[in-house]
Amino acid sequence: MFRVLVSDAISEEGLAPLRASAHIDIVQKNVSEAEEELHTFDALLVRSATKVTEKLLENMPNLQIIGRAGVGVDNIDVDAATKRGIVVINAPNGNTISAAEHTFAMMAALVRRIPQAHISVKSREWNRSAFVGNELFGKKLGIIGFGRIGSEVAKRARAFGMSVHVYDPFLTKDRAEKLGVSIHSLDEVLASADIITVHTPLTKETRGLLGADNLAKTKKGVYLVNCARGGIIDERALIPFLENGHVAGVALDVFEQEPPGDHPLLSFDNVIVTPHLGASTVEAQLNVATQVAEELLHFFEGRPVTSSINLPVLSKDVYEKIHAFYHLGRKLGLIASQFMNIPVQELSVTYAGTVADLETTYITRSLLAGFLRPRVASTVNEVNAAMIAKERGITYGEKFSDETHGYANCISLTVHGENKTFTIKGTHVPNYGDRIVHFDGVAIDFAPEGHLLYIQHHDRPGMIGKVGNVLGAHDVNIATMQVGRQEAGGKAMMILSLDKPVDEAVLHALAQIDDIETVKRLEA
Ligand SMILES: NC(=O)c1ccc[n+]([C@@H]2O[C@H](COP(=O)([O-])OP(=O)(O)OC[C@H]3O[C@@H](n4cnc5c(N)ncnc54)[C@H](O)[C@@H]3O)[C@@H](O)[C@H]2O)c1
Ligand SMILES: O=C(O)CC[C@@H](O)C(=O)O
């Protein structure tokens, strides 16, 4: 049974695809209620309330995947999850429209002073002159961060007759033109906008982006909106700008600390607030829950996930094309690691033929995971392989070549260790399987499967018989045997596939045979 802990309020209807599976057990409890059984869960589904810390991950040793029903993953320690090989997925666009609409509602409410007027009328006052606002029409809207939500806000702003000035260092000119906005530097946006709305993720670069220095560059009378993440506007730095009237008003849906408690900003009449409601619509909650539940189901069924934060994104199409090579890459890495059972510094992967046109990043990650598997005690997979390699000082790189050795495709791995380099090459033959076609400088042909035995010897008559006799005497059955040599009478090798793994006594007996140089067990 695949056990899923749903620790925040997630749309019940959205969880339906998971509930439909007889092999998935869903438990709805918060983390402290589930304390005793945390170690039993394979998956964790959260919104923003559950803080997925390193400590929590330590208590969930079986966890394979974390699903965030929403966009921001700042409540999840993604590095700690990656280190443990845990896939992190989110629902990147299920709440985009709701968040954009909320931003717009906040902006309109801010400039027309709707919340203040609402409170006044509810207090039995009728003071029309106290709530004179501003039009949005004709105003310059500065958007900082022009991704999914920023661009939806822009569409609505244009419909309101606003001109939109955008700052996003990752936005291309083409996309900006398509969306009818102009790209500017941050300073230009700060200096020209009547209203500024932020739509970036919260990162090291964006924390405090609107701090004292940048706030001082804004127009006097500017309005600010933050429906993205608390901390992008520095709350403390904002206070003097509100006190001296430089900033005319602020709309906040998000806070550095949530809930904000008795925060000084809350006492300003021109600061309007909501309790992180950007995604709180029936539609958005159904969308994000459905997206994340479907992705979780794909993961459970061994199909590719497309919204992972810590894995290269793969479409179903791409996955189908690379799947076979992903498997071959894993085997190449695994065999090379055992053969080169010494410290290594560098792996170099070369793709040739049809495989060179595919999404090779994923194949390389798989190869790396295969290589690291015999070397690390913890789980290693394509999620954490790059990170573990880095920690261990192993660099890796990809190259592309035309040299296919006559095969339709060829993946070549060269491992550089101290004083020793090893190269292994493999190909995938559709409807047949994986073949290793070069091994340590010798052309050969064997399937990378099961219990393998590598024997390097001098090319002499009778070697096959001698090896067969030793194995027979130890009751070891040979399933297949492949031989290869560099030149007649020179370096030669045998790769045997055996019905069971051999023990040290067999290895020792084989090593005693004259003209045998090396004997190695390889599990594939
Ligand atoms: N209030 C809510 O309930 C709510 C709901 C959904 C999303 N959000 C938040 O809204 C924000 C935007 O979400 P999205 O889905 O549009 O994300 P997105 O990834 O589509 O867009 C983010 C944009 O920010 C840009 N960016 C990154 N660093 C930047 C920088 N230093 N300066 C300027 N731009 C930068 C990126 O290039 C990208 O275009 C996120 O913080 C998300 O968590 C809040
Ligand atoms: O779960 C929520 O309501 C918050 C969602 C929002 O902040 C997000 O980043 O998707």
Coordinates of C-alpha atoms and ligand atoms in Angstrom, one line a residue:
M1 CA 0.0 0.0 0.0
F2 CA 1.3 3.5 -1.0
R3 CA 0.5 5.7 2.0
V4 CA -0.2 9.4 1.5
L5 CA -0.4 11.9 4.4
V6 CA -2.5 15.0 3.5
S7 CA -1.5 17.4 6.3
D8 CA -3.3 20.6 5.1
A9 CA -6.8 21.4 4.0
I10 CA -6.9 20.2 0.4
S11 CA -10.0 20.0 -1.8
E12 CA -11.7 16.7 -1.2
E13 CA -13.0 16.6 -4.8
G14 CA -9.4 17.2 -6.1
L15 CA -8.2 14.1 -4.2
A16 CA -10.6 11.9 -6.1
P17 CA -8.0 10.4 -8.6
L18 CA -6.0 9.1 -5.6
R19 CA -9.0 7.8 -3.8
A20 CA -10.0 5.8 -6.9
S21 CA -6.9 3.6 -6.5
A22 CA -7.2 0.5 -4.3
H23 CA -3.5 0.6 -3.7
I24 CA -3.3 4.1 -2.2
D25 CA -4.2 4.8 1.4
I26 CA -4.9 8.5 2.2
V27 CA -4.6 9.7 5.8
Q28 CA -5.9 13.3 6.5
K29 CA -4.1 14.5 9.7
N30 CA -1.8 17.3 10.5
V31 CA 1.9 16.4 11.1
S32 CA 1.6 16.5 14.9
E33 CA -1.6 14.3 14.9
A34 CA 0.3 11.8 12.7
E35 CA 3.5 11.9 14.8
E36 CA 3.4 8.2 15.7
E37 CA 3.0 7.0 12.1
L38 CA 5.2 9.5 10.2
H39 CA 7.7 6.8 9.3
T40 CA 5.0 4.8 7.4
F41 CA 4.2 7.4 4.7
D42 CA 5.4 7.3 1.1
A43 CA 4.0 10.7 0.1
L44 CA 3.1 14.0 1.8
L45 CA 0.6 16.5 0.4
V46 CA 0.6 20.1 1.8
R47 CA -0.5 23.6 1.1
S48 CA 1.4 26.4 2.8
A49 CA 0.6 25.7 6.5
T50 CA 2.8 22.6 7.0
K51 CA 6.4 23.5 7.3
V52 CA 8.4 20.7 5.6
T53 CA 11.6 21.0 7.5
E54 CA 14.7 18.8 7.5
K55 CA 13.6 17.5 11.0
L56 CA 10.2 16.4 9.6
L57 CA 12.0 14.7 6.7
E58 CA 14.2 12.8 9.2
N59 CA 11.1 11.5 10.8
M60 CA 9.7 10.3 7.4
P61 CA 12.4 7.9 6.2
N62 CA 10.0 6.3 3.6
L63 CA 9.0 9.5 2.0
Q64 CA 9.4 9.5 -1.8
I65 CA 7.4 12.5 -2.9
I66 CA 6.1 15.8 -1.5
G67 CA 3.2 17.5 -3.3
R68 CA 2.5 21.1 -2.8
A69 CA -1.1 22.0 -3.7
G70 CA -0.1 25.5 -4.9
V71 CA 2.9 27.4 -6.4
G72 CA 5.3 28.6 -3.7
V73 CA 7.5 25.9 -2.2
D74 CA 9.1 28.2 0.4
N75 CA 7.4 26.2 3.2
I76 CA 9.4 23.1 2.0
D77 CA 13.1 22.6 2.5
V78 CA 13.7 21.6 -1.1
D79 CA 17.4 21.1 -0.7
A80 CA 16.9 18.7 2.3
A81 CA 14.3 16.8 0.2
T82 CA 16.6 16.7 -2.8
K83 CA 19.5 15.4 -0.7
R84 CA 17.3 12.5 0.4
G85 CA 16.2 11.8 -3.2
I86 CA 12.6 13.0 -2.5
V87 CA 10.8 14.4 -5.5
V88 CA 9.0 17.7 -4.9
I89 CA 6.1 18.6 -7.1
N90 CA 3.8 21.6 -7.1
A91 CA 0.7 22.7 -9.0
P92 CA 2.2 25.7 -10.9
N93 CA -0.8 27.1 -12.6
G94 CA -3.9 25.9 -10.9
N95 CA -4.3 29.1 -8.9
T96 CA -2.8 31.7 -11.3
I97 CA -6.2 33.2 -12.2
S98 CA -7.4 33.4 -8.6
A99 CA -4.1 35.0 -7.5
A100 CA -4.2 37.5 -10.4
E101 CA -7.9 38.4 -9.7
H102 CA -7.1 38.8 -6.0
T103 CA -4.2 41.1 -6.9
F104 CA -6.5 43.2 -9.0
A105 CA -9.3 43.2 -6.4
M106 CA -6.7 44.4 -3.8
M107 CA -5.4 47.1 -6.2
A108 CA -8.8 48.5 -6.9
A109 CA -9.8 48.3 -3.3
L110 CA -6.6 50.1 -2.4
V111 CA -7.0 53.1 -4.7
R112 CA -10.8 53.4 -4.0
R113 CA -10.4 52.9 -0.3
I114 CA -13.1 50.3 -0.3
P115 CA -12.2 48.4 3.0
Q116 CA -12.0 51.7 4.9
A117 CA -15.4 52.9 3.4
H118 CA -16.9 49.5 4.2
I119 CA -15.9 49.7 7.9
S120 CA -17.2 53.3 8.0
V121 CA -20.6 52.5 6.7
K122 CA -20.9 49.4 8.9
S123 CA -20.1 51.7 11.8
R124 CA -23.3 53.6 10.8
E125 CA -21.3 56.6 9.3
W126 CA -22.0 58.2 5.9
N127 CA -18.9 60.2 5.1
R128 CA -18.6 60.3 1.3
S129 CA -15.9 63.0 1.2
A130 CA -13.5 61.0 3.4
F131 CA -13.2 58.3 0.7
V132 CA -12.2 60.0 -2.5
G133 CA -9.9 57.7 -4.4
N134 CA -8.0 57.5 -7.7
E135 CA -8.8 56.0 -11.0
L136 CA -6.8 53.1 -12.4
F137 CA -7.4 54.3 -15.9
G138 CA -4.4 56.0 -17.4
K139 CA -2.0 55.0 -14.6
K140 CA 1.3 53.3 -14.9
L141 CA 1.4 49.9 -13.4
G142 CA 4.9 48.6 -12.5
I143 CA 5.0 44.8 -12.4
I144 CA 8.0 43.2 -10.8
G145 CA 8.2 39.5 -11.8
F146 CA 6.4 38.7 -15.0
G147 CA 5.6 35.0 -14.8
R148 CA 2.2 33.4 -14.8
I149 CA 0.5 35.7 -12.3
G150 CA 2.3 38.9 -13.3
S151 CA 1.3 38.4 -16.9
E152 CA -2.4 37.7 -16.0
V153 CA -2.4 40.9 -13.9
A154 CA -1.0 42.8 -16.9
K155 CA -3.9 41.6 -19.2
R156 CA -6.4 42.9 -16.7
A157 CA -4.5 46.2 -16.3
R158 CA -4.6 46.8 -20.0
A159 CA -8.3 46.2 -20.0
F160 CA -8.6 48.9 -17.4
G161 CA -6.7 51.3 -19.6
M162 CA -3.4 51.2 -17.6
S163 CA 0.0 51.2 -19.2
V164 CA 2.2 48.4 -17.9
H165 CA 5.9 48.6 -17.3
V166 CA 7.6 45.4 -16.4
Y167 CA 10.8 44.4 -14.6
D168 CA 11.8 40.8 -14.9
P169 CA 15.5 39.9 -15.6
F170 CA 14.4 36.6 -17.2
L171 CA 11.8 38.0 -19.5
T172 CA 12.6 37.9 -23.2
K173 CA 11.7 40.8 -25.5
D174 CA 9.6 38.5 -27.7
R175 CA 7.4 37.4 -24.9
A176 CA 7.0 41.0 -23.6
E177 CA 6.0 42.2 -27.1
K178 CA 3.5 39.3 -27.4
L179 CA 1.9 40.4 -24.1
G180 CA 1.9 44.1 -25.0
V181 CA 4.1 45.3 -22.2
S182 CA 7.4 47.1 -22.2
I183 CA 10.5 45.9 -20.4
H184 CA 12.4 48.3 -18.1
S185 CA 15.1 48.3 -15.6
L186 CA 14.1 48.0 -12.0
D187 CA 15.1 51.6 -11.4
E188 CA 12.9 52.8 -14.3
V189 CA 9.9 50.9 -13.0
L190 CA 10.5 52.3 -9.5
A191 CA 10.8 55.8 -10.7
S192 CA 7.8 55.8 -13.1
A193 CA 5.1 53.6 -11.7
D194 CA 2.0 55.0 -10.0
I195 CA 1.3 51.5 -8.6
I196 CA 3.8 48.7 -8.1
T197 CA 2.8 45.1 -7.7
V198 CA 5.3 42.3 -7.0
H199 CA 5.0 38.8 -8.5
T200 CA 8.3 37.1 -8.0
P201 CA 9.1 34.0 -5.9
L202 CA 10.7 34.7 -2.5
T203 CA 14.4 33.9 -3.1
K204 CA 17.7 35.2 -1.8
E205 CA 17.6 37.8 -4.6
T206 CA 14.0 38.9 -4.1
R207 CA 13.9 39.1 -0.3
G208 CA 13.8 42.8 0.6
L209 CA 13.7 43.7 -3.1
L210 CA 11.6 46.7 -2.1
G211 CA 13.7 47.8 0.9
A212 CA 14.7 51.3 2.0
D213 CA 17.0 52.0 -0.9
N214 CA 14.5 51.0 -3.6
L215 CA 11.5 52.5 -1.8
A216 CA 13.3 55.8 -1.9
K217 CA 13.5 55.6 -5.7
T218 CA 9.7 55.3 -6.1
K219 CA 7.4 58.2 -7.0
K220 CA 5.9 60.2 -4.2
G221 CA 2.3 59.0 -3.7
V222 CA 3.0 55.5 -5.1
Y223 CA 0.7 52.5 -4.2
L224 CA 2.2 49.1 -3.5
V225 CA 0.7 45.7 -3.7
N226 CA 2.2 42.4 -2.5
C227 CA 0.1 39.3 -3.2
A228 CA 3.2 37.1 -3.9
R229 CA 5.3 36.4 -0.8
G230 CA 5.9 38.2 2.5
G231 CA 9.4 39.7 2.6
I232 CA 9.6 40.8 -1.0
I233 CA 8.6 44.2 0.3
D234 CA 10.6 44.8 3.5
E235 CA 7.9 45.4 6.1
R236 CA 10.1 47.2 8.5
A237 CA 11.6 49.5 5.8
L238 CA 8.1 50.4 4.6
I239 CA 7.0 52.0 7.9
P240 CA 8.8 55.4 7.6
F241 CA 7.6 55.7 4.0
L242 CA 4.0 55.3 5.2
E243 CA 4.6 57.7 8.1
N244 CA 5.9 60.5 5.9
G245 CA 3.3 59.9 3.2
H246 CA 5.7 59.0 0.4
V247 CA 3.8 55.7 0.0
A248 CA 0.1 56.5 -0.4
G249 CA -1.1 53.0 0.4
V250 CA -0.2 49.4 0.6
A251 CA -2.2 46.2 -0.1
L252 CA -0.8 43.0 1.4
D253 CA -2.1 39.5 1.1
V254 CA 1.1 38.0 2.5
F255 CA 3.4 38.7 5.4
E256 CA 7.0 37.9 6.5
Q257 CA 5.4 36.0 9.4
E258 CA 2.0 34.5 8.9
P259 CA -0.2 35.2 10.8
P260 CA 1.4 38.7 11.3
G261 CA 0.2 39.0 14.9
D262 CA 0.3 42.6 16.3
H263 CA 2.3 44.0 13.4
P264 CA 2.9 47.8 13.4
L265 CA 1.8 47.9 9.7
L266 CA -1.7 46.9 10.7
S267 CA -2.3 50.1 12.5
F268 CA -2.0 52.2 9.3
D269 CA -5.4 53.2 7.9
N270 CA -3.9 53.1 4.4
V271 CA -2.6 49.6 4.7
I272 CA -5.2 47.1 3.6
V273 CA -4.8 43.4 4.2
T274 CA -6.1 39.9 3.6
P275 CA -5.0 36.7 5.3
H276 CA -3.2 35.0 2.3
L277 CA -6.3 34.6 0.3
G278 CA -4.8 34.8 -3.2
A279 CA -5.5 31.1 -4.0
S280 CA -8.5 30.8 -1.8
T281 CA -11.3 30.2 -4.3
V282 CA -13.2 27.0 -4.9
E283 CA -11.9 26.9 -8.4
A284 CA -8.2 27.3 -7.6
Q285 CA -8.4 24.8 -4.7
L286 CA -10.0 22.2 -7.0
N287 CA -7.5 22.9 -9.7
V288 CA -4.4 22.7 -7.5
A289 CA -5.6 19.6 -5.6
T290 CA -6.5 17.8 -8.9
Q291 CA -3.1 18.7 -10.5
V292 CA -1.1 17.6 -7.6
A293 CA -3.2 14.4 -7.1
E294 CA -2.8 13.4 -10.7
E295 CA 0.9 14.0 -10.6
L296 CA 1.2 11.9 -7.5
L297 CA -0.7 9.2 -9.2
H298 CA 1.7 9.3 -12.2
F299 CA 4.6 9.0 -9.8
F300 CA 3.0 6.0 -8.1
E301 CA 2.4 4.3 -11.5
G302 CA 6.0 5.0 -12.5
R303 CA 5.0 7.5 -15.2
P304 CA 6.9 10.8 -15.5
V305 CA 5.9 13.8 -13.4
T306 CA 5.8 17.1 -15.2
S307 CA 5.8 19.6 -12.4
S308 CA 8.7 18.7 -10.4
I309 CA 10.8 21.4 -8.7
N310 CA 13.9 19.2 -8.3
L311 CA 13.8 17.0 -11.4
P312 CA 14.3 17.9 -15.0
V313 CA 10.7 18.3 -16.4
L314 CA 9.7 15.6 -18.8
S315 CA 6.6 15.5 -21.0
K316 CA 5.0 12.1 -21.6
D317 CA 6.3 12.2 -25.2
V318 CA 9.9 12.9 -24.2
Y319 CA 9.7 10.3 -21.4
E320 CA 8.6 7.6 -23.9
K321 CA 11.5 8.4 -26.2
I322 CA 14.2 8.5 -23.5
H323 CA 13.0 5.7 -21.3
A324 CA 15.1 3.0 -22.8
F325 CA 18.3 5.2 -22.7
Y326 CA 17.5 6.1 -19.2
H327 CA 17.7 2.4 -18.3
L328 CA 20.9 1.9 -20.4
G329 CA 22.5 5.0 -18.7
R330 CA 21.8 3.5 -15.3
K331 CA 23.5 0.2 -16.2
L332 CA 26.5 1.9 -17.7
G333 CA 27.0 3.9 -14.5
L334 CA 26.4 0.9 -12.3
I335 CA 28.9 -1.3 -14.1
A336 CA 31.5 1.4 -14.4
S337 CA 31.4 2.3 -10.7
Q338 CA 32.0 -1.4 -9.7
F339 CA 34.8 -1.8 -12.3
M340 CA 36.5 1.5 -11.1
N341 CA 36.2 0.7 -7.4
I342 CA 38.6 3.5 -6.6
P343 CA 38.1 7.2 -5.9
V344 CA 37.1 9.0 -9.2
Q345 CA 37.1 12.7 -10.0
E346 CA 35.3 13.0 -13.3
L347 CA 32.7 11.3 -15.4
S348 CA 32.4 12.2 -19.1
V349 CA 29.3 11.1 -21.0
T350 CA 29.2 11.2 -24.8
Y351 CA 26.0 10.7 -26.8
A352 CA 26.1 9.7 -30.4
G353 CA 23.4 8.9 -33.0
T354 CA 19.7 9.1 -32.3
V355 CA 20.1 9.5 -28.6
A356 CA 22.1 12.7 -29.1
D357 CA 18.9 14.4 -30.3
L358 CA 17.0 13.6 -27.1
E359 CA 16.7 15.2 -23.7
T360 CA 20.0 13.8 -22.4
T361 CA 20.1 15.7 -19.1
Y362 CA 17.7 13.1 -17.6
I363 CA 19.7 10.2 -19.0
T364 CA 22.9 11.6 -17.5
R365 CA 21.2 12.0 -14.2
S366 CA 20.2 8.3 -14.4
L367 CA 23.7 7.3 -15.3
L368 CA 25.1 9.3 -12.4
A369 CA 22.6 7.7 -10.0
G370 CA 23.7 4.3 -11.3
F371 CA 27.3 5.2 -10.8
L372 CA 26.8 6.5 -7.2
R373 CA 24.5 3.7 -6.1
P374 CA 27.3 1.3 -5.1
R375 CA 29.2 4.1 -3.4
V376 CA 26.6 5.7 -1.1
A377 CA 24.6 4.2 1.7
S378 CA 21.6 6.5 1.3
T379 CA 19.0 6.5 -1.4
V380 CA 20.4 7.8 -4.7
N381 CA 18.2 8.6 -7.6
E382 CA 17.9 11.1 -10.4
V383 CA 16.6 13.7 -7.9
N384 CA 19.7 13.8 -5.7
A385 CA 22.4 12.3 -7.9
A386 CA 23.8 15.7 -9.0
M387 CA 23.9 17.0 -5.5
I388 CA 25.6 13.9 -4.1
A389 CA 28.2 13.9 -6.9
K390 CA 29.0 17.5 -6.1
E391 CA 29.3 16.7 -2.3
R392 CA 31.8 13.9 -3.2
G393 CA 33.8 16.1 -5.5
I394 CA 32.8 14.2 -8.7
T395 CA 32.3 16.4 -11.7
Y396 CA 30.4 15.3 -14.8
G397 CA 29.8 16.6 -18.3
E398 CA 28.0 15.7 -21.5
K399 CA 29.4 15.7 -25.0
F400 CA 27.9 14.9 -28.4
S401 CA 29.6 13.1 -31.2
D402 CA 29.0 11.4 -34.6
E403 CA 30.9 8.3 -33.6
T404 CA 28.3 5.5 -33.2
H405 CA 30.6 2.5 -34.0
G406 CA 28.0 1.4 -36.5
Y407 CA 25.1 1.4 -34.1
A408 CA 22.0 3.6 -34.4
N409 CA 22.8 5.1 -31.0
C410 CA 25.7 4.9 -28.6
I411 CA 26.3 6.2 -25.1
S412 CA 29.9 6.3 -24.0
L413 CA 31.0 6.8 -20.4
T414 CA 34.6 7.6 -19.4
V415 CA 35.5 7.5 -15.8
H416 CA 38.6 9.4 -14.7
G417 CA 40.2 8.1 -11.4
E418 CA 43.6 8.5 -9.9
N419 CA 46.1 7.1 -12.4
K420 CA 43.3 5.2 -14.2
T421 CA 40.7 5.8 -16.9
F422 CA 38.0 3.5 -17.9
T423 CA 35.6 3.7 -20.8
I424 CA 32.4 1.7 -21.4
K425 CA 30.0 2.1 -24.3
G426 CA 26.5 0.8 -24.8
T427 CA 23.7 0.9 -27.3
H428 CA 20.0 0.3 -27.1
V429 CA 18.5 -2.0 -29.7
P430 CA 14.7 -1.5 -30.0
N431 CA 12.7 -4.7 -29.3
Y432 CA 15.9 -6.4 -28.2
G433 CA 17.5 -4.6 -25.3
D434 CA 20.6 -2.9 -24.1
R435 CA 24.1 -4.1 -25.2
I436 CA 27.5 -3.2 -23.9
V437 CA 29.6 -2.9 -27.1
H438 CA 33.0 -1.6 -25.8
F439 CA 34.5 -2.4 -22.5
D440 CA 37.9 -1.0 -21.3
G441 CA 39.2 -0.6 -24.9
V442 CA 37.9 -4.0 -26.2
A443 CA 35.0 -4.4 -28.6
I444 CA 32.6 -6.9 -27.1
D445 CA 28.8 -7.6 -27.0
F446 CA 26.9 -8.5 -23.8
A447 CA 23.7 -7.6 -22.1
P448 CA 24.2 -5.6 -18.9
E449 CA 22.0 -7.8 -16.7
G450 CA 22.3 -10.0 -13.7
H451 CA 25.4 -11.5 -12.2
L452 CA 28.4 -10.7 -14.4
L453 CA 32.0 -11.8 -14.1
Y454 CA 34.8 -9.9 -15.8
I455 CA 38.0 -11.7 -16.5
Q456 CA 41.0 -10.0 -18.2
H457 CA 43.7 -12.4 -19.4
H458 CA 46.3 -12.9 -22.1
D459 CA 45.0 -14.2 -25.3
R460 CA 46.1 -17.9 -25.1
P461 CA 44.4 -21.1 -26.3
G462 CA 42.5 -23.1 -23.6
M463 CA 41.5 -20.1 -21.4
I464 CA 37.8 -20.6 -21.8
G465 CA 38.1 -24.3 -20.8
K466 CA 40.1 -23.4 -17.7
V467 CA 37.6 -20.8 -16.5
G468 CA 34.7 -23.2 -17.2
N469 CA 36.4 -26.0 -15.1
V470 CA 36.8 -23.7 -12.1
L471 CA 33.3 -22.5 -12.2
G472 CA 31.9 -26.0 -12.8
A473 CA 33.9 -27.3 -9.8
H474 CA 32.2 -24.6 -7.7
D475 CA 28.8 -25.5 -9.0
V476 CA 28.4 -22.2 -10.8
N477 CA 26.4 -22.4 -14.1
I478 CA 27.4 -20.1 -17.0
A479 CA 24.4 -18.6 -18.8
T480 CA 26.3 -16.7 -21.5
M481 CA 29.9 -16.0 -22.3
Q482 CA 31.3 -13.2 -24.5
V483 CA 35.0 -12.9 -25.4
G484 CA 36.9 -10.0 -27.0
R485 CA 40.5 -9.0 -27.5
Q486 CA 42.5 -6.0 -28.5
E487 CA 44.8 -8.1 -30.8
A488 CA 45.7 -11.8 -31.3
G489 CA 47.9 -12.8 -28.4
G490 CA 47.4 -9.5 -26.6
K491 CA 45.0 -8.2 -24.0
A492 CA 41.7 -10.3 -24.0
M493 CA 38.6 -10.4 -21.8
M494 CA 35.7 -12.6 -21.0
I495 CA 32.4 -11.4 -19.7
L496 CA 30.3 -14.2 -18.3
S497 CA 26.8 -14.0 -17.2
L498 CA 26.1 -16.4 -14.3
D499 CA 23.1 -18.0 -12.7
K500 CA 24.2 -16.9 -9.2
P501 CA 26.7 -14.5 -7.8
V502 CA 30.1 -15.9 -7.1
D503 CA 31.8 -15.7 -3.7
E504 CA 35.4 -14.8 -2.8
A505 CA 36.6 -18.4 -3.0
V506 CA 35.6 -18.6 -6.7
L507 CA 37.2 -15.3 -7.5
H508 CA 40.4 -16.5 -5.8
A509 CA 40.5 -19.8 -7.6
L510 CA 40.0 -18.0 -11.0
A511 CA 42.8 -15.5 -10.2
Q512 CA 45.2 -18.5 -9.7
I513 CA 44.8 -19.5 -13.4
D514 CA 48.0 -18.7 -15.4
D515 CA 47.5 -15.8 -17.8
I516 CA 44.5 -14.4 -15.9
E517 CA 45.3 -10.8 -14.8
T518 CA 42.1 -9.6 -13.2
V519 CA 38.8 -11.0 -12.1
K520 CA 35.9 -8.8 -11.0
R521 CA 32.3 -9.5 -10.0
L522 CA 29.9 -7.0 -11.5
E523 CA 26.2 -6.8 -10.6
A524 CA 24.0 -5.1 -13.1
Ligands
LIG1 N1 -1.1 35.0 -2.5 C1 -1.3 33.8 -2.9 O1 -2.1 33.1 -2.4 C2 -0.5 33.3 -4.0 C3 -1.0 32.4 -4.9 C4 -0.2 31.9 -6.0 C5 1.1 32.3 -6.1 N2 1.6 33.1 -5.2 C6 3.0 33.6 -5.3 O2 3.0 34.5 -6.4 C7 4.4 34.6 -6.9 C8 4.4 34.4 -8.4 O3 3.8 33.2 -8.8 P1 3.8 32.8 -10.4 O4 3.0 31.5 -10.4 O5 3.5 33.9 -11.2 O6 5.4 32.4 -10.5 P2 6.2 32.3 -11.9 O7 7.4 31.4 -11.6 O8 5.3 32.0 -13.0 O9 6.7 33.8 -12.0 C9 7.7 34.4 -11.2 C10 8.5 35.4 -12.1 O10 9.4 36.1 -11.3 C11 10.5 36.4 -12.0 N3 11.6 36.7 -11.2 C12 12.4 35.8 -10.5 N4 13.4 36.5 -9.8 C13 13.2 37.8 -10.1 C14 13.8 39.0 -9.7 N5 14.9 39.0 -8.9 N6 13.4 40.2 -10.1 C15 12.3 40.2 -10.9 N7 11.6 39.1 -11.4 C16 12.1 37.9 -11.0 C17 10.7 35.1 -12.9 O11 11.5 35.3 -14.0 C18 9.3 34.7 -13.2 O12 8.9 35.3 -14.5 C19 5.1 33.5 -6.2 O13 5.8 34.0 -5.1 C20 4.0 32.6 -5.6 O14 4.4 31.8 -4.5 C21 0.8 33.7 -4.2
LIG2 O1 -2.2 27.3 -0.3 C1 -2.5 28.4 -0.4 O2 -3.6 28.9 -0.2 C2 -1.4 29.5 -0.7 C3 -1.1 29.3 -2.2 C4 -0.1 30.3 -2.7 O3 0.5 31.0 -1.8 C5 0.8 29.6 -3.6 O4 2.0 29.9 -3.6 O5 0.3 28.8 -4.4

